[in-house]
Amino acid sequence: MTPFDSEADLQALADRFLDHSLPADLWRHDAHCLVTAWLLLRRPEIDLKAELPDLIRAYNVATGGQNTDSSGYHHTITLFYLDAISAFMAGPDTTDAAAACRAMLASDIGDKDYPLRFYSRDRLFSREARLGWCEPDLQVRAVHA
């Protein structure tokens, strides 16, 4: 991933996701989280709960991926992280978006295995969880369905 030391870096990352010019090999966990945080903070006109799933699906297809029962877009993980990032970004001073994003990645959210604290591996990586919302089966977390 390229550095995200400034608002301009974060905006460029989000813009490259939105226009599908971000190389697929850079669309990793940290990029997902940073783009989601940036869009929450600086693009409030985008209703991420309604639009993020289709934005990710479109990006995947545009960069040569597929959205199937076993690969590509994952609905439960997307909504889980959208909720976690939304809650995190509601806490700190987000005037400096880059600093807020660094703090977010340094939190539990930065751990790509974070959902496994709430979901068994079988449930999280099930076909049902990929295609639709599944409630956590290990511990409760307030997640938007």
CSV table of N, CA, C and O in Angstrom, one decimal, residues 41-94:
chain,number,residue,atom,x,y,z
A,41,LEU,N,-16.1,9.9,6.2
A,41,LEU,CA,-15.7,11.2,6.7
A,41,LEU,C,-15.9,12.3,5.6
A,41,LEU,O,-16.2,13.5,6.0
A,42,ARG,N,-15.6,12.0,4.4
A,42,ARG,CA,-15.5,13.1,3.4
A,42,ARG,C,-16.5,13.0,2.3
A,42,ARG,O,-16.6,13.9,1.4
A,43,ARG,N,-17.3,12.0,2.2
A,43,ARG,CA,-18.3,11.8,1.2
A,43,ARG,C,-19.6,11.4,1.8
A,43,ARG,O,-20.2,10.4,1.5
A,44,PRO,N,-20.2,12.3,2.6
A,44,PRO,CA,-21.4,12.0,3.3
A,44,PRO,C,-22.6,11.8,2.4
A,44,PRO,O,-23.6,11.3,2.8
A,45,GLU,N,-22.5,12.3,1.2
A,45,GLU,CA,-23.6,12.2,0.3
A,45,GLU,C,-23.8,10.7,-0.2
A,45,GLU,O,-24.8,10.4,-0.8
A,46,ILE,N,-22.7,9.9,0.0
A,46,ILE,CA,-22.8,8.5,-0.4
A,46,ILE,C,-23.4,7.7,0.8
A,46,ILE,O,-22.8,7.7,1.9
A,47,ASP,N,-24.5,7.1,0.7
A,47,ASP,CA,-25.1,6.3,1.7
A,47,ASP,C,-24.4,4.9,1.7
A,47,ASP,O,-24.8,4.0,0.9
A,48,LEU,N,-23.4,4.8,2.5
A,48,LEU,CA,-22.5,3.6,2.4
A,48,LEU,C,-23.3,2.3,2.7
A,48,LEU,O,-23.0,1.3,2.1
A,49,LYS,N,-24.2,2.4,3.6
A,49,LYS,CA,-24.9,1.1,3.9
A,49,LYS,C,-25.7,0.6,2.7
A,49,LYS,O,-25.7,-0.6,2.4
A,50,ALA,N,-26.2,1.6,2.0
A,50,ALA,CA,-27.0,1.2,0.7
A,50,ALA,C,-26.1,1.0,-0.5
A,50,ALA,O,-26.3,0.1,-1.3
A,51,GLU,N,-25.0,1.8,-0.6
A,51,GLU,CA,-24.2,1.8,-1.8
A,51,GLU,C,-22.9,1.0,-1.8
A,51,GLU,O,-22.4,0.6,-2.8
A,52,LEU,N,-22.3,0.9,-0.6
A,52,LEU,CA,-21.0,0.2,-0.5
A,52,LEU,C,-21.0,-1.2,-1.1
A,52,LEU,O,-20.0,-1.5,-1.9
A,53,PRO,N,-22.0,-2.0,-0.9
A,53,PRO,CA,-22.0,-3.3,-1.5
A,53,PRO,C,-21.8,-3.3,-3.0
A,53,PRO,O,-21.0,-4.0,-3.6
A,54,ASP,N,-22.6,-2.5,-3.7
A,54,ASP,CA,-22.5,-2.4,-5.1
A,54,ASP,C,-21.2,-1.7,-5.6
A,54,ASP,O,-20.7,-2.1,-6.7
A,55,LEU,N,-20.7,-0.8,-4.8
A,55,LEU,CA,-19.4,-0.2,-5.2
A,55,LEU,C,-18.3,-1.2,-5.2
A,55,LEU,O,-17.5,-1.3,-6.1
A,56,ILE,N,-18.3,-2.1,-4.1
A,56,ILE,CA,-17.3,-3.1,-4.1
A,56,ILE,C,-17.5,-4.2,-5.2
A,56,ILE,O,-16.5,-4.6,-5.8
A,57,ARG,N,-18.7,-4.6,-5.4
A,57,ARG,CA,-19.0,-5.6,-6.5
A,57,ARG,C,-18.5,-5.0,-7.8
A,57,ARG,O,-17.9,-5.7,-8.6
A,58,ALA,N,-18.8,-3.8,-8.1
A,58,ALA,CA,-18.4,-3.2,-9.4
A,58,ALA,C,-16.9,-3.1,-9.5
A,58,ALA,O,-16.4,-3.3,-10.6
A,59,TYR,N,-16.3,-2.7,-8.4
A,59,TYR,CA,-14.8,-2.6,-8.4
A,59,TYR,C,-14.2,-4.0,-8.7
A,59,TYR,O,-13.3,-4.1,-9.6
A,60,ASN,N,-14.7,-5.0,-8.0
A,60,ASN,CA,-14.2,-6.4,-8.2
A,60,ASN,C,-14.3,-6.8,-9.7
A,60,ASN,O,-13.3,-7.3,-10.3
A,61,VAL,N,-15.4,-6.6,-10.3
A,61,VAL,CA,-15.6,-7.0,-11.7
A,61,VAL,C,-14.7,-6.1,-12.6
A,61,VAL,O,-14.1,-6.7,-13.5
A,62,ALA,N,-14.7,-4.8,-12.4
A,62,ALA,CA,-13.9,-4.0,-13.2
A,62,ALA,C,-12.4,-4.3,-13.2
A,62,ALA,O,-11.7,-4.0,-14.2
A,63,THR,N,-11.9,-4.9,-12.1
A,63,THR,CA,-10.5,-5.2,-12.0
A,63,THR,C,-10.2,-6.7,-12.2
A,63,THR,O,-9.2,-7.2,-11.8
A,64,GLY,N,-11.2,-7.4,-12.8
A,64,GLY,CA,-10.9,-8.7,-13.3
A,64,GLY,C,-11.4,-9.8,-12.3
A,64,GLY,O,-11.2,-11.0,-12.5
A,65,GLY,N,-12.0,-9.4,-11.2
A,65,GLY,CA,-12.5,-10.3,-10.2
A,65,GLY,C,-13.9,-10.8,-10.5
A,65,GLY,O,-14.6,-10.4,-11.5
A,66,GLN,N,-14.4,-11.6,-9.6
A,66,GLN,CA,-15.8,-12.1,-9.7
A,66,GLN,C,-16.5,-12.0,-8.4
A,66,GLN,O,-15.8,-12.0,-7.4
A,67,ASN,N,-17.8,-12.0,-8.4
A,67,ASN,CA,-18.5,-12.0,-7.1
A,67,ASN,C,-19.4,-13.2,-7.2
A,67,ASN,O,-20.4,-13.3,-7.9
A,68,THR,N,-18.9,-14.3,-6.5
A,68,THR,CA,-19.6,-15.6,-6.5
A,68,THR,C,-20.0,-16.0,-5.1
A,68,THR,O,-19.7,-15.3,-4.2
A,69,ASP,N,-20.5,-17.2,-5.0
A,69,ASP,CA,-20.8,-17.9,-3.8
A,69,ASP,C,-19.5,-18.1,-2.9
A,69,ASP,O,-19.6,-18.3,-1.7
A,70,SER,N,-18.3,-18.1,-3.5
A,70,SER,CA,-17.1,-18.4,-2.8
A,70,SER,C,-16.0,-17.4,-3.0
A,70,SER,O,-14.9,-17.6,-2.4
A,71,SER,N,-16.2,-16.3,-3.7
A,71,SER,CA,-15.1,-15.3,-3.9
A,71,SER,C,-15.7,-13.9,-4.2
A,71,SER,O,-16.9,-13.8,-4.5
A,72,GLY,N,-14.9,-12.9,-4.0
A,72,GLY,CA,-15.3,-11.6,-4.3
A,72,GLY,C,-16.1,-11.0,-3.1
A,72,GLY,O,-15.7,-11.2,-1.9
A,73,TYR,N,-17.1,-10.2,-3.4
A,73,TYR,CA,-17.8,-9.5,-2.4
A,73,TYR,C,-18.4,-10.4,-1.3
A,73,TYR,O,-18.9,-11.5,-1.5
A,74,HIS,N,-18.2,-9.9,0.0
A,74,HIS,CA,-18.7,-10.7,1.2
A,74,HIS,C,-19.6,-9.7,2.0
A,74,HIS,O,-19.1,-8.8,2.6
A,75,HIS,N,-20.9,-10.0,2.0
A,75,HIS,CA,-21.8,-9.1,2.6
A,75,HIS,C,-21.7,-8.9,4.1
A,75,HIS,O,-21.6,-7.8,4.6
A,76,THR,N,-21.5,-10.0,4.9
A,76,THR,CA,-21.4,-9.9,6.3
A,76,THR,C,-20.2,-9.2,6.7
A,76,THR,O,-20.2,-8.3,7.6
A,77,ILE,N,-19.1,-9.5,6.1
A,77,ILE,CA,-17.8,-8.8,6.5
A,77,ILE,C,-17.9,-7.3,6.1
A,77,ILE,O,-17.5,-6.5,6.9
A,78,THR,N,-18.5,-7.0,5.0
A,78,THR,CA,-18.6,-5.6,4.6
A,78,THR,C,-19.4,-4.8,5.6
A,78,THR,O,-19.0,-3.8,6.1
A,79,LEU,N,-20.6,-5.3,6.0
A,79,LEU,CA,-21.4,-4.6,7.0
A,79,LEU,C,-20.8,-4.6,8.4
A,79,LEU,O,-20.9,-3.6,9.1
A,80,PHE,N,-20.1,-5.7,8.7
A,80,PHE,CA,-19.4,-5.7,10.0
A,80,PHE,C,-18.4,-4.6,10.1
A,80,PHE,O,-18.4,-3.9,11.1
A,81,TYR,N,-17.6,-4.5,9.1
A,81,TYR,CA,-16.5,-3.5,9.1
A,81,TYR,C,-17.1,-2.1,8.9
A,81,TYR,O,-16.6,-1.1,9.5
A,82,LEU,N,-18.1,-1.9,8.1
A,82,LEU,CA,-18.8,-0.6,8.0
A,82,LEU,C,-19.3,-0.1,9.3
A,82,LEU,O,-19.1,1.0,9.7
A,83,ASP,N,-19.9,-1.0,10.1
A,83,ASP,CA,-20.4,-0.6,11.4
A,83,ASP,C,-19.2,-0.3,12.4
A,83,ASP,O,-19.2,0.7,13.1
A,84,ALA,N,-18.2,-1.1,12.4
A,84,ALA,CA,-17.0,-0.9,13.3
A,84,ALA,C,-16.3,0.4,12.9
A,84,ALA,O,-16.0,1.2,13.8
A,85,ILE,N,-16.1,0.6,11.6
A,85,ILE,CA,-15.4,1.9,11.2
A,85,ILE,C,-16.3,3.1,11.5
A,85,ILE,O,-15.8,4.1,12.0
A,86,SER,N,-17.6,3.0,11.3
A,86,SER,CA,-18.5,4.1,11.6
A,86,SER,C,-18.4,4.4,13.0
A,86,SER,O,-18.4,5.6,13.4
A,87,ALA,N,-18.5,3.4,13.9
A,87,ALA,CA,-18.4,3.7,15.3
A,87,ALA,C,-17.1,4.3,15.7
A,87,ALA,O,-17.0,5.2,16.5
A,88,PHE,N,-16.0,3.8,15.2
A,88,PHE,CA,-14.7,4.3,15.5
A,88,PHE,C,-14.6,5.8,15.1
A,88,PHE,O,-14.1,6.6,15.8
A,89,MET,N,-15.0,6.1,13.9
A,89,MET,CA,-14.9,7.4,13.4
A,89,MET,C,-15.8,8.4,14.1
A,89,MET,O,-15.6,9.6,14.0
A,90,ALA,N,-16.8,7.9,14.8
A,90,ALA,CA,-17.7,8.8,15.5
A,90,ALA,C,-17.0,9.3,16.8
A,90,ALA,O,-17.4,10.2,17.4
A,91,GLY,N,-15.9,8.6,17.2
A,91,GLY,CA,-15.2,8.9,18.5
A,91,GLY,C,-14.1,10.0,18.4
A,91,GLY,O,-14.2,11.0,19.0
A,92,PRO,N,-13.1,9.8,17.6
A,92,PRO,CA,-12.0,10.7,17.6
A,92,PRO,C,-12.3,12.0,16.8
A,92,PRO,O,-13.2,12.1,16.0
A,93,ASP,N,-11.4,13.0,17.1
A,93,ASP,CA,-11.5,14.2,16.2
A,93,ASP,C,-11.0,13.8,14.8
A,93,ASP,O,-9.9,13.3,14.7
A,94,THR,N,-11.9,14.0,13.9
A,94,THR,CA,-11.6,13.6,12.5
A,94,THR,C,-11.2,14.8,11.6
A,94,THR,O,-11.2,14.6,10.4
